[in-house]
Coordinates of C-alpha atoms in Angstrom, one line a residue:
X98 CA 59.7 16.3 5.3
X99 CA 61.2 18.9 7.6
X100 CA 58.3 21.8 7.8
X101 CA 60.8 24.4 9.5
X102 CA 63.3 24.6 6.0
X103 CA 60.3 25.1 4.1
X104 CA 59.2 28.7 6.2
X105 CA 62.9 29.6 7.6
X106 CA 64.7 32.5 7.2
X107 CA 67.7 31.9 5.1
X108 CA 71.1 32.3 6.0
X109 CA 73.4 36.0 5.3
X110 CA 75.4 35.4 2.5
X111 CA 78.9 33.5 4.8
X112 CA 82.3 35.5 4.4
X113 CA 84.9 37.6 5.5
X114 CA 84.5 41.1 3.8
X115 CA 88.1 42.9 3.3
X116 CA 87.9 45.8 4.8
X117 CA 91.6 48.3 4.1
X118 CA 93.6 49.7 6.6
X119 CA 93.7 52.9 7.4
X120 CA 97.0 53.5 5.9
X121 CA 97.1 51.0 3.1
X122 CA 100.1 49.8 0.8
X123 CA 101.4 49.7 -2.5
X124 CA 101.7 46.1 -2.7
X125 CA 97.7 45.7 -1.2
X126 CA 96.4 48.8 -3.6
X127 CA 98.1 46.6 -6.4
X128 CA 97.1 43.4 -5.7
X129 CA 93.4 44.3 -5.1
X130 CA 93.2 45.9 -8.6
X131 CA 94.2 42.3 -10.0
X132 CA 91.2 40.7 -8.4
X133 CA 88.7 43.0 -8.9
X134 CA 89.7 42.4 -13.0
X135 CA 90.2 39.0 -12.5
X136 CA 86.0 38.4 -12.1
X137 CA 85.2 42.0 -13.8
X138 CA 82.6 39.2 -16.2
X139 CA 81.5 37.1 -13.1
X140 CA 80.0 38.0 -10.2
X141 CA 80.9 36.4 -7.1
X142 CA 79.5 33.8 -4.5
X143 CA 79.2 37.0 -2.4
X144 CA 77.6 39.0 -4.0
X145 CA 75.4 36.5 -5.2
X146 CA 73.8 36.1 -2.0
X147 CA 74.0 39.3 -0.2
X148 CA 71.7 40.5 -3.5
X149 CA 69.1 37.7 -3.0
X150 CA 69.2 37.8 1.1
X151 CA 68.4 41.0 0.9
X152 CA 65.4 40.9 -1.5
X153 CA 64.0 38.0 -0.4
X154 CA 64.7 38.5 3.1
X155 CA 61.5 37.7 5.8
X156 CA 60.3 35.5 2.9
X157 CA 59.5 32.3 1.2
X158 CA 62.9 30.8 0.7
X159 CA 62.2 29.7 -3.4
X160 CA 64.3 26.7 -4.5
X161 CA 64.2 24.8 -7.3
X162 CA 60.6 23.0 -8.1
X163 CA 62.7 20.1 -8.8
X164 CA 63.3 19.6 -5.0
X165 CA 59.7 19.6 -4.0
X166 CA 58.4 17.0 -1.9
X167 CA 55.0 16.3 -4.2
X168 CA 53.8 13.9 -1.8
X169 CA 53.0 17.5 0.5
X170 CA 50.7 17.7 -2.1
X171 CA 47.8 16.5 -0.4
X172 CA 45.4 13.7 -3.0
X173 CA 48.9 13.2 -5.3
X174 CA 47.5 16.5 -6.8
X175 CA 49.2 17.2 -10.2
X176 CA 48.3 21.5 -9.9
X177 CA 48.2 22.5 -6.4
X178 CA 52.0 24.1 -6.9
X179 CA 51.1 25.2 -9.6
X180 CA 47.5 27.0 -9.9
X181 CA 47.7 29.8 -6.7
X182 CA 45.7 33.2 -6.7
X183 CA 47.5 36.8 -7.4
X184 CA 48.9 36.6 -3.7
X185 CA 50.4 33.8 -4.0
X186 CA 48.5 31.4 -2.1
X187 CA 48.0 27.2 -3.4
X188 CA 44.3 26.1 -4.0
X189 CA 44.8 23.2 -6.5
X190 CA 42.0 21.4 -7.8
X191 CA 42.2 17.7 -6.1
X192 CA 42.8 16.0 -9.4
X193 CA 46.0 13.6 -10.0
X194 CA 47.5 14.2 -14.0
X195 CA 45.5 11.7 -14.9
X196 CA 42.3 12.5 -13.9
X197 CA 42.7 16.1 -14.8
X198 CA 43.2 14.2 -18.8
X199 CA 40.1 12.7 -18.3
X200 CA 38.3 15.5 -17.5
X201 CA 40.4 17.9 -20.1
X202 CA 38.9 15.7 -22.4
X203 CA 34.8 15.6 -21.7
X204 CA 35.8 19.3 -21.1
X205 CA 36.5 19.3 -25.1
X206 CA 33.1 16.7 -25.7
X207 CA 30.2 19.3 -23.7
X208 CA 32.6 22.1 -25.7
X209 CA 32.0 20.9 -28.9
X210 CA 28.5 19.6 -28.3
X211 CA 27.5 23.4 -26.7
X212 CA 27.8 24.7 -30.5
X213 CA 26.2 21.7 -32.4
X214 CA 23.1 23.5 -31.6
X215 CA 19.9 21.5 -33.1
X216 CA 18.6 22.8 -35.6
X217 CA 15.2 24.4 -36.3
X218 CA 12.6 22.8 -37.9
X219 CA 11.5 24.5 -40.4
X220 CA 9.4 23.1 -43.5
X221 CA 12.5 23.2 -46.2
X222 CA 14.7 20.6 -42.4
X223 CA 11.7 18.6 -42.8
X224 CA 11.6 17.2 -46.8
X225 CA 15.3 17.0 -46.0
X226 CA 14.1 14.6 -43.5
X227 CA 12.2 13.4 -45.4
X228 CA 13.9 13.0 -48.5
X229 CA 17.2 11.2 -46.7
X230 CA 14.3 8.6 -45.7
X231 CA 12.9 8.1 -48.8
X232 CA 16.7 7.6 -50.7
X233 CA 16.8 5.2 -47.2
X234 CA 14.5 3.3 -48.1
X235 CA 15.1 2.8 -51.4
X236 CA 18.9 2.0 -51.0
X237 CA 17.3 -0.4 -49.1
X238 CA 15.2 -2.0 -50.9
X239 CA 17.7 -2.0 -54.0
X240 CA 19.9 -4.0 -52.3
X241 CA 18.4 -6.1 -50.9
X242 CA 16.5 -7.1 -54.2
X243 CA 20.0 -7.2 -55.6
X244 CA 21.7 -9.0 -53.1
X245 CA 19.3 -11.1 -51.2
X246 CA 22.0 -13.7 -49.8
X247 CA 24.5 -11.6 -48.5
X248 CA 24.1 -9.4 -46.2
X249 CA 27.4 -7.7 -46.4
X250 CA 26.6 -5.3 -49.3
X251 CA 23.6 -4.3 -47.6
X252 CA 24.2 -4.1 -44.3
X253 CA 25.3 -0.5 -45.0
X254 CA 22.1 0.6 -46.2
X255 CA 20.9 -1.0 -43.4
X256 CA 22.9 1.0 -41.5
X257 CA 21.3 4.7 -43.1
X258 CA 18.0 3.1 -43.0
X259 CA 18.6 2.8 -38.9
X260 CA 19.4 6.3 -38.7
X261 CA 16.9 8.2 -41.2
X262 CA 13.9 7.3 -38.9
X263 CA 15.6 8.7 -35.6
X264 CA 15.9 11.6 -38.3
X265 CA 12.3 11.5 -37.9
X266 CA 11.5 11.7 -34.4
X267 CA 12.3 15.4 -33.8
X268 CA 10.1 15.8 -36.2
X269 CA 7.0 15.1 -33.7
X270 CA 7.9 18.0 -31.9
X271 CA 6.4 20.6 -34.8
X272 CA 3.1 18.2 -34.9
X273 CA 1.6 21.2 -37.4
X274 CA 4.4 21.0 -40.1
X275 CA 5.8 17.7 -39.5
X276 CA 2.7 15.5 -40.2
X277 CA 1.3 16.7 -43.1
X278 CA 4.1 17.2 -44.7
X279 CA 5.2 13.2 -43.6
X280 CA 1.6 12.5 -45.2
X281 CA 1.4 14.6 -48.5
X282 CA 5.1 13.7 -49.5
X283 CA 5.0 9.6 -49.3
X284 CA 6.6 8.6 -46.3
X285 CA 3.5 7.4 -43.9
X286 CA 3.5 5.2 -46.7
X287 CA 6.8 3.9 -47.0
X288 CA 7.0 3.5 -43.2
X289 CA 5.2 1.4 -42.7
X290 CA 6.4 -0.8 -45.1
X291 CA 8.7 -1.0 -43.3
X292 CA 6.4 -3.0 -40.6
X293 CA 7.1 -6.2 -43.3
X294 CA 10.9 -5.6 -43.1
X295 CA 12.5 -9.1 -43.4
X296 CA 14.5 -7.5 -40.1
X297 CA 13.2 -6.7 -37.0
X298 CA 15.1 -3.8 -35.9
X299 CA 14.7 -2.2 -38.7
X300 CA 10.0 -3.2 -37.8
X301 CA 11.3 -2.0 -34.1
X302 CA 12.0 1.3 -35.4
X303 CA 9.2 2.0 -36.9
X304 CA 7.1 0.9 -34.3
X305 CA 8.9 3.0 -31.7
X306 CA 8.0 6.3 -35.0
X307 CA 4.7 5.8 -34.8
X308 CA 4.6 5.4 -31.2
X309 CA 6.4 8.9 -30.8
X310 CA 4.4 10.7 -33.4
X311 CA 1.1 10.4 -32.1
X312 CA 1.8 10.8 -28.1
X313 CA -0.7 13.0 -27.4
X314 CA 1.1 13.9 -25.3
X315 CA 3.2 16.9 -27.1
X316 CA 0.4 18.7 -28.6
X317 CA 0.0 18.9 -24.1
X318 CA 2.1 21.3 -24.1
X319 CA 1.2 24.6 -25.8
X320 CA -1.7 27.2 -25.3
X321 CA -4.6 26.0 -27.2
X322 CA -4.3 27.7 -30.1
X323 CA -1.4 25.5 -30.8
X324 CA -3.1 21.9 -29.2
X325 CA -6.1 22.7 -31.8
X326 CA -4.1 22.6 -34.8
X327 CA -2.0 19.6 -33.4
X328 CA -5.1 18.1 -32.9
X329 CA -5.8 18.8 -36.8
X330 CA -2.0 17.4 -37.9
X331 CA -3.0 14.3 -36.0
X332 CA -5.9 14.0 -36.6
X333 CA -4.6 14.3 -40.7
X334 CA -2.1 11.5 -39.3
X335 CA -3.5 8.6 -37.9
X336 CA -6.5 8.7 -40.8
X337 CA -3.7 8.0 -43.1
X338 CA -2.4 5.5 -40.4
X339 CA -6.1 3.7 -40.4
X340 CA -5.9 4.0 -44.7
X341 CA -2.8 2.3 -44.7
X342 CA -3.9 -0.9 -42.7
X343 CA -1.4 0.5 -39.8
X344 CA -3.8 -1.6 -37.2
X345 CA -3.3 -5.2 -38.6
X346 CA -0.2 -4.3 -39.3
X347 CA 1.0 -4.0 -36.2
X348 CA -0.8 -6.3 -34.0
X349 CA 0.5 -8.8 -37.5
X350 CA 4.6 -8.0 -35.8
X351 CA 3.3 -9.3 -31.7
X352 CA 3.8 -12.7 -32.5
X353 CA 7.9 -11.8 -34.0
X354 CA 9.3 -10.0 -31.2
X355 CA 10.5 -12.2 -28.3
X356 CA 10.2 -10.6 -25.5
X357 CA 13.6 -12.1 -23.5
X358 CA 15.4 -9.6 -25.8
X359 CA 15.7 -5.8 -24.5
X360 CA 14.2 -4.4 -27.6
X361 CA 11.7 -6.5 -29.2
X362 CA 9.8 -6.3 -25.1
X363 CA 10.9 -2.1 -26.0
X364 CA 8.9 -3.1 -29.3
X365 CA 5.7 -4.6 -27.3
X366 CA 5.5 -2.1 -25.4
X367 CA 6.1 1.0 -28.0
X368 CA 3.0 -1.5 -30.4
X369 CA 0.5 -0.9 -27.6
X370 CA 2.0 2.1 -26.8
X371 CA 1.1 3.1 -30.2
X372 CA -2.8 1.1 -30.0
X373 CA -3.1 3.2 -26.4
X374 CA -2.6 6.4 -28.5
X375 CA -4.9 6.1 -31.5
X376 CA -8.0 5.4 -28.9
X377 CA -7.0 8.3 -27.0
X378 CA -7.7 9.7 -30.0
X379 CA -10.5 8.3 -31.8
X380 CA -12.0 5.3 -29.3
X381 CA -14.2 4.3 -32.3
X382 CA -11.7 2.2 -33.8
X383 CA -11.2 -0.2 -31.0
X384 CA -14.0 -2.3 -32.5
X385 CA -12.5 -1.8 -36.5
X386 CA -8.5 -2.8 -33.4
X387 CA -11.1 -6.0 -32.3
X388 CA -12.7 -7.2 -35.3
X389 CA -10.5 -7.0 -38.1
X390 CA -7.0 -8.4 -36.1
X391 CA -6.0 -10.8 -34.0
X392 CA -5.4 -8.3 -30.8
X393 CA -8.3 -9.5 -29.0
X394 CA -6.4 -12.6 -28.6
X395 CA -3.1 -11.7 -27.6
X396 CA -4.4 -9.9 -25.4
X397 CA -6.3 -12.6 -23.4
X398 CA -2.9 -14.8 -24.3
X399 CA -0.4 -12.2 -22.1
X400 CA -2.7 -11.8 -19.1
X401 CA -1.8 -14.9 -18.1
X402 CA 1.7 -15.1 -18.4
X403 CA 3.3 -17.0 -15.1
X404 CA 6.0 -14.2 -15.1
X405 CA 4.7 -10.5 -14.8
X406 CA 6.7 -7.8 -16.6
X407 CA 5.8 -3.6 -17.5
X408 CA 4.1 -5.4 -20.6
X409 CA 1.8 -7.6 -18.7
X410 CA 0.5 -5.1 -16.8
X411 CA -0.1 -3.0 -20.3
X412 CA -1.8 -5.9 -21.4
X413 CA -3.6 -5.9 -18.7
X414 CA -4.4 -1.9 -19.4
X415 CA -5.4 -1.6 -23.3
X416 CA -7.3 -4.6 -22.6
X417 CA -9.8 -2.4 -20.0
X418 CA -9.9 0.3 -22.7
X419 CA -10.3 -1.6 -25.3
X420 CA -14.0 -2.9 -23.8
X421 CA -14.6 0.6 -21.2
X422 CA -17.6 2.1 -24.3
X423 CA -17.9 -0.4 -26.7
X424 CA -20.1 -4.2 -26.5
X425 CA -19.6 -5.3 -30.1
X426 CA -15.7 -5.7 -27.7
X427 CA -17.6 -6.7 -25.0
X428 CA -19.3 -9.7 -26.3
X429 CA -15.5 -10.6 -28.5
X430 CA -14.4 -10.5 -25.1
X431 CA -16.9 -13.6 -24.5
X432 CA -16.5 -15.3 -27.6
X433 CA -12.8 -15.6 -26.7
X434 CA -13.5 -17.6 -23.6
X435 CA -11.8 -13.7 -21.8
X436 CA -14.7 -14.0 -18.5
X437 CA -13.7 -17.0 -17.6
X438 CA -8.8 -16.1 -18.3
X439 CA -9.9 -12.9 -16.1
X440 CA -11.5 -14.9 -12.8
X441 CA -8.4 -17.1 -13.8
X442 CA -5.9 -14.4 -12.9
X443 CA -7.4 -13.1 -10.5
X444 CA -8.0 -15.1 -8.6
X445 CA -4.3 -15.4 -8.2
X446 CA -4.8 -12.4 -6.1
X447 CA -7.1 -14.4 -3.7
X448 CA -5.0 -15.1 -0.9
X449 CA -2.5 -12.5 -1.4
X450 CA -2.0 -9.0 -2.1
X451 CA -0.4 -8.2 -5.5
X452 CA 3.5 -7.4 -5.2
X453 CA 4.6 -3.2 -5.7
X454 CA 2.7 -0.8 -7.0
X455 CA 3.0 -2.7 -11.2
X456 CA 1.3 -5.4 -9.4
X457 CA -1.9 -3.8 -8.2
X458 CA -2.4 -1.2 -11.3
X459 CA -2.3 -4.8 -13.3
X460 CA -5.3 -6.3 -11.0
X461 CA -7.5 -3.0 -11.2
X462 CA -6.9 -2.3 -14.4
X463 CA -8.4 -6.2 -14.2
X464 CA -11.6 -5.8 -12.5
X465 CA -12.2 -2.5 -14.7
X466 CA -11.8 -4.4 -18.1
X467 CA -14.3 -7.0 -16.0
X468 CA -16.9 -4.5 -14.5
X469 CA -16.7 -3.0 -18.5
X470 CA -18.1 -6.0 -19.6
X471 CA -20.7 -7.3 -17.1
X472 CA -22.9 -4.2 -18.8
X473 CA -23.9 -7.2 -21.5
X474 CA -26.8 -9.7 -20.1
X475 CA -24.5 -12.4 -22.5
X476 CA -21.5 -11.4 -20.2
X477 CA -23.1 -12.1 -17.3
X478 CA -24.7 -15.5 -18.0
X479 CA -20.8 -16.1 -18.5
X480 CA -19.5 -14.9 -14.9
X481 CA -22.3 -17.2 -14.1
X482 CA -21.4 -20.2 -15.2
X483 CA -17.3 -19.6 -14.3
X484 CA -18.5 -19.1 -10.9
X485 CA -17.7 -15.9 -10.7
X486 CA -19.8 -14.9 -8.0
X487 CA -18.2 -17.4 -6.0
X488 CA -14.8 -16.4 -6.4
X489 CA -16.1 -12.8 -5.5
X490 CA -17.7 -13.8 -2.4
X491 CA -13.9 -15.7 -1.5
X492 CA -11.7 -12.4 -2.2
X493 CA -14.3 -11.0 0.2
X494 CA -14.0 -12.4 3.3
X495 CA -10.3 -11.3 2.8
X496 CA -8.8 -9.0 3.8
X497 CA -7.4 -8.0 1.0
X498 CA -5.9 -5.4 -1.8
X499 CA -8.7 -7.8 -3.9
X500 CA -12.2 -7.1 -1.5
X501 CA -13.0 -3.7 -2.6
X502 CA -12.5 -4.6 -6.2
X503 CA -14.1 -7.7 -5.6
X504 CA -18.0 -5.7 -4.7
X505 CA -17.9 -3.8 -7.1
X506 CA -17.8 -6.4 -9.5
X507 CA -20.0 -7.7 -7.8
X508 CA -22.6 -4.1 -7.8
X509 CA -22.0 -4.6 -11.9
X510 CA -22.9 -7.6 -11.7
X511 CA -25.7 -8.3 -9.8
X512 CA -27.3 -4.6 -11.0
X513 CA -30.5 -4.3 -13.3
X514 CA -32.9 -6.9 -14.2
X515 CA -30.4 -9.3 -15.7
X516 CA -29.1 -9.3 -12.7
X517 CA -31.6 -11.5 -10.6
X518 CA -29.7 -15.0 -11.7
X519 CA -26.2 -13.7 -10.1
X520 CA -28.9 -12.2 -7.0
X521 CA -29.9 -15.6 -6.2
X522 CA -26.2 -17.6 -6.7
X523 CA -24.5 -15.1 -4.1
X524 CA -27.5 -15.9 -1.4
X525 CA -27.0 -19.1 -2.1
X526 CA -23.4 -18.9 -1.8
X527 CA -23.4 -17.3 1.3
X528 CA -22.5 -14.0 0.2
X529 CA -25.4 -11.8 2.5
X530 CA -22.6 -13.0 5.9
X531 CA -19.5 -11.6 4.2
X532 CA -21.8 -9.0 2.8
X533 CA -22.8 -6.9 5.8
X534 CA -20.7 -8.1 7.9
X535 CA -17.9 -5.5 5.4
X536 CA -20.8 -3.4 5.4
X537 CA -21.2 -3.0 9.3
X538 CA -17.3 -2.5 8.8
X539 CA -17.3 -6.3 10.7
X540 CA -14.2 -8.6 11.0
X541 CA -13.2 -12.2 12.1
X542 CA -11.2 -12.4 14.6
X543 CA -7.8 -13.0 12.5
X544 CA -9.2 -9.7 10.7
X545 CA -8.3 -5.8 12.1
X546 CA -11.6 -4.8 12.0
X547 CA -12.0 -1.7 9.8
X548 CA -14.8 0.6 8.2
X549 CA -15.9 0.6 4.5
X550 CA -14.3 2.8 3.1
X551 CA -16.9 5.3 0.9
X552 CA -16.7 3.7 -2.3
X553 CA -17.2 -0.3 -0.6
X554 CA -20.2 1.6 1.1
X555 CA -21.5 2.5 -2.3
X556 CA -21.1 -0.3 -3.9
X557 CA -22.3 -2.8 0.0
X558 CA -25.5 -0.1 -0.8
X559 CA -26.1 -1.1 -4.8
X560 CA -25.4 -5.3 -4.4
X561 CA -28.9 -4.4 -1.0
X562 CA -30.1 -1.9 -4.5
X563 CA -30.0 -4.6 -7.0
X564 CA -31.0 -7.7 -4.2
X565 CA -34.0 -5.9 -2.9
X566 CA -35.4 -5.2 -6.9
X567 CA -34.2 -9.2 -7.7
X568 CA -34.8 -11.7 -5.3
X569 CA -38.7 -13.2 -5.7
X570 CA -41.2 -11.8 -3.2
X571 CA -41.9 -14.8 -0.8
X572 CA -38.8 -16.8 -2.0
X573 CA -35.9 -17.7 0.7
X574 CA -34.2 -15.9 -0.4
X575 CA -35.5 -12.4 0.0
X576 CA -36.7 -13.5 3.4
X577 CA -32.7 -14.2 4.1
X578 CA -32.8 -10.8 3.7
X579 CA -34.9 -9.0 5.3
X580 CA -33.8 -10.9 8.7
X581 CA -30.3 -9.3 8.4
X582 CA -32.2 -6.2 8.9
X583 CA -34.2 -7.5 11.3
X584 CA -31.2 -9.1 13.4
X585 CA -29.9 -7.8 17.1
X586 CA -31.9 -5.1 17.0
X587 CA -32.7 -3.1 13.8
X588 CA -28.5 -2.7 14.3
X589 CA -28.1 -2.5 9.9
X590 CA -31.7 -0.1 9.6
X591 CA -29.1 2.8 12.3
X592 CA -26.0 2.1 10.0
X593 CA -28.4 2.3 7.0
X594 CA -29.3 6.0 9.0
X595 CA -26.5 6.4 9.7
X596 CA -25.1 6.7 6.4
X597 CA -28.3 8.7 5.3
X598 CA -27.8 11.8 7.8
X599 CA -24.0 12.4 6.9
X600 CA -24.6 12.1 3.5
X601 CA -27.6 14.7 3.4
X602 CA -25.6 17.3 5.6
X603 CA -23.1 16.5 2.3
X604 CA -25.5 16.8 -0.6
X605 CA -26.5 19.8 1.3
X606 CA -23.5 21.9 1.2
X607 CA -23.6 20.7 -2.4
X608 CA -27.0 22.1 -3.3
X609 CA -26.1 25.0 -1.0
X610 CA -23.1 26.4 -3.2
X611 CA -25.4 25.6 -6.9
X612 CA -27.4 28.4 -5.1
X613 CA -25.1 30.4 -4.2
X614 CA -24.0 30.2 -8.1
X615 CA -27.5 30.2 -9.5
X616 CA -28.0 34.1 -7.9
X617 CA -25.0 34.8 -9.3
X618 CA -25.6 34.5 -13.3
X619 CA -29.2 35.1 -13.2
X620 CA -28.9 37.8 -13.8
X621 CA -26.4 36.9 -16.5
X622 CA -28.1 34.7 -18.6
X623 CA -31.0 31.7 -18.6
X624 CA -30.4 28.3 -18.0
X625 CA -30.8 26.0 -20.0
X626 CA -31.8 22.1 -19.9
X627 CA -28.3 20.9 -20.5
X628 CA -27.3 23.3 -17.3
X629 CA -29.9 21.5 -15.1
X630 CA -27.9 18.1 -16.5
X631 CA -25.2 19.6 -15.5
X632 CA -26.2 20.3 -12.1
X633 CA -28.3 17.1 -11.2
X634 CA -25.3 15.5 -12.0
X635 CA -23.2 17.5 -9.9
X636 CA -25.6 16.7 -7.3
X637 CA -25.2 13.0 -8.3
X638 CA -21.2 13.7 -7.7
X639 CA -22.1 15.1 -3.9
X640 CA -23.9 13.2 -2.5
X641 CA -27.6 12.3 -4.6
X642 CA -26.8 9.3 -5.9
X643 CA -26.1 7.9 -2.2
X644 CA -28.7 9.4 -0.7
X645 CA -30.9 8.3 -3.3
X646 CA -30.1 4.5 -3.8
X647 CA -30.4 4.9 0.8
X648 CA -34.5 5.6 -0.1
X649 CA -34.7 2.9 -2.0
X650 CA -33.4 0.6 0.4
X651 CA -35.6 2.0 3.8
X652 CA -38.6 2.1 1.3
X653 CA -38.5 -1.7 0.6
X654 CA -37.4 -2.5 4.1
X655 CA -40.1 -0.7 6.0
X656 CA -43.0 -1.8 2.4
X657 CA -41.7 -5.6 3.8
X658 CA -41.2 -5.6 7.2
X659 CA -43.8 -4.0 10.0
X660 CA -41.5 -3.9 12.9
X661 CA -38.4 -2.4 10.7
X662 CA -41.0 0.6 9.7
X663 CA -42.0 1.6 12.7
X664 CA -37.7 1.7 13.7
X665 CA -37.8 4.3 11.3
X666 CA -40.4 6.4 11.4
X667 CA -38.8 6.5 15.4
X668 CA -35.5 6.7 14.1
X669 CA -36.8 9.5 11.7
X670 CA -38.6 11.7 13.9
X671 CA -35.0 12.0 17.1
X672 CA -33.9 14.1 13.3
X673 CA -36.7 16.2 13.0
X674 CA -37.8 13.2 10.4
X675 CA -40.8 12.1 8.2
X676 CA -41.1 9.1 5.6
X677 CA -42.2 12.0 3.9
X678 CA -38.3 13.4 2.9
X679 CA -37.5 9.3 2.4
X680 CA -40.8 10.7 -0.9
X681 CA -39.4 13.5 -0.9
X682 CA -35.8 11.5 -2.8
X683 CA -37.7 9.6 -4.6
X684 CA -39.7 11.7 -6.9
X685 CA -36.6 13.1 -7.4
X686 CA -35.0 9.6 -8.3
X687 CA -38.1 8.6 -10.2
X688 CA -38.3 12.1 -12.7
X689 CA -34.7 11.0 -13.8
X690 CA -34.7 7.3 -14.8
X691 CA -35.3 6.9 -18.0
X692 CA -37.4 3.6 -18.8
X693 CA -36.2 0.4 -20.6
X694 CA -38.7 -0.9 -23.4
X695 CA -36.6 -3.4 -24.7
X696 CA -36.6 -6.8 -23.4
X697 CA -34.1 -6.5 -20.9
X698 CA -36.0 -3.9 -19.4
X699 CA -38.3 -6.3 -17.4
X700 CA -37.2 -8.4 -15.1
X701 CA -37.0 -11.9 -15.9
X702 CA -37.3 -13.1 -11.9
X703 CA -37.5 -9.8 -9.9
X704 CA -40.6 -8.9 -8.0
X705 CA -44.0 -9.1 -11.1
X706 CA -41.5 -8.9 -13.7
X707 CA -41.5 -4.4 -12.7
X708 CA -39.3 -1.9 -14.4
X709 CA -37.3 -0.4 -12.6
X710 CA -39.4 2.7 -12.6
X711 CA -42.8 0.9 -12.2
X712 CA -40.9 0.1 -8.5
X713 CA -40.1 4.2 -7.2
X714 CA -43.9 4.7 -8.4
X715 CA -45.0 1.8 -6.0
X716 CA -42.7 2.8 -3.6
X717 CA -43.2 6.4 -3.6
X718 CA -47.5 4.7 -3.6
X719 CA -47.0 2.8 -0.1
X720 CA -45.2 5.7 1.8
X721 CA -47.2 8.1 1.1
X722 CA -50.4 6.4 1.9
X723 CA -47.7 5.2 5.7
X724 CA -47.3 8.7 7.0

């Protein structure tokens, strides 16, 4: 294309302008008159060109649009020449004609959507939604009973029922209004009844509705008053669900769902989510869920799946929730061989780390579930019989993500008087070497040397404390334990004192904050016993718990070995401390230990069959005599 053709000054009209002579003859005047009469109705070409040239001089030449070269428009823009501003400059949208048409369709659709504003949730709209749902349920039931063998007769009513269930989901945004009305109208009974529907898709719809209605996050968005209103409404709903046996029906539907299908897989996810929501609102229902259903069996089977997915991880989380604060559920786990099942799954992480964050959470939930279960003496026995101690020691040897969790599990397993046999088994499994290597931050040649995390250190100290409390006096296992503190010029004792110094410094900061707060509040209100308990818990979190464990260990080894005691006294003097500082910590520990009068409160194979409080009393007496 020749650009010069577009931007050029149009040529002036070409032609000779006739001039009259100075003395025109009559013939010339007559001829001129005849020409003017012939052209009186149509302007001459010369006049048109002259007029155009006069009006467009020094401007861009205007040509017919059909003559314009379309290839000049960038990207084939359909509106490049059509869209212009006030000054005549072309901008275009950069779209072809087809793209312009598509965009126009979307703009019209968005315009229509913007006009359809969501209906405000009122008691009238709620009742209208519930009435539509009730009619859809009744119509579907009627047509299914009339034409049980002809799906074409009831497929339309099933589609209407699907829409009616989904229309109930927005009701979760106004629980204060909607939930009491759902229960009062009987819609909750109809919705629960749909869990027995022949069509699995309808069951999945109902499950999704339960999951949305019981979601506690909906009530977290408002202020305190709105949250209180939500909790009251949710209580009404949950009680109605439990009365209609929703827990049992949900569990019964788990085998019906085929997780190879995406919709069924989402259905399983929502069922577990309903349980989590309900238990989050009322943890006491966990016992009913386990005792009256086959939920425990399903969970144990699900976590042993060969392939990992989101539902497997969610199943492990729910298992951890069920065992967290329920002794009956823990015992039920033992009856279902749950300890063996959990250990079998955890053995997969002995040689490898989880592949992603989801599998990492899965592993942590299983360890947490096992730690919760180990609070029961019966589970400790099953853990020992299933060679759980040996597995945890093997996991400790590997510098993997599961190492810290295995240390924590051993701390829970070996604690208390019921952990005596596990302590002996730990020593027999050569756990002392692995334990103290982790304590000192040592590793094998193939592993990177790293200092133990603070949480790991706390659990390692807990294991050492349990060993000193539970291993029988003068036994070979106890002698092997005490020898660890003597070897390498008391390096383990020095490590204990080093941790003690750091912990004590951290605790002093917390104590200073507490004293400052007490002075500020002293003039306003007097401290109550509950306040003192809260302050003690705060001190425990601030380092007092670790300090108590450290001084408990130092007192034990000082009483057991004269060389260790002399070394401790020498090292404390360098910090201007004495054994009386250890006694001071132990007295606080002693004053806050609850007396256990049960049969399990007495050690069966520990130190002289004494309770923890009796051991502390004897340690304090001995250290005071030495200081």
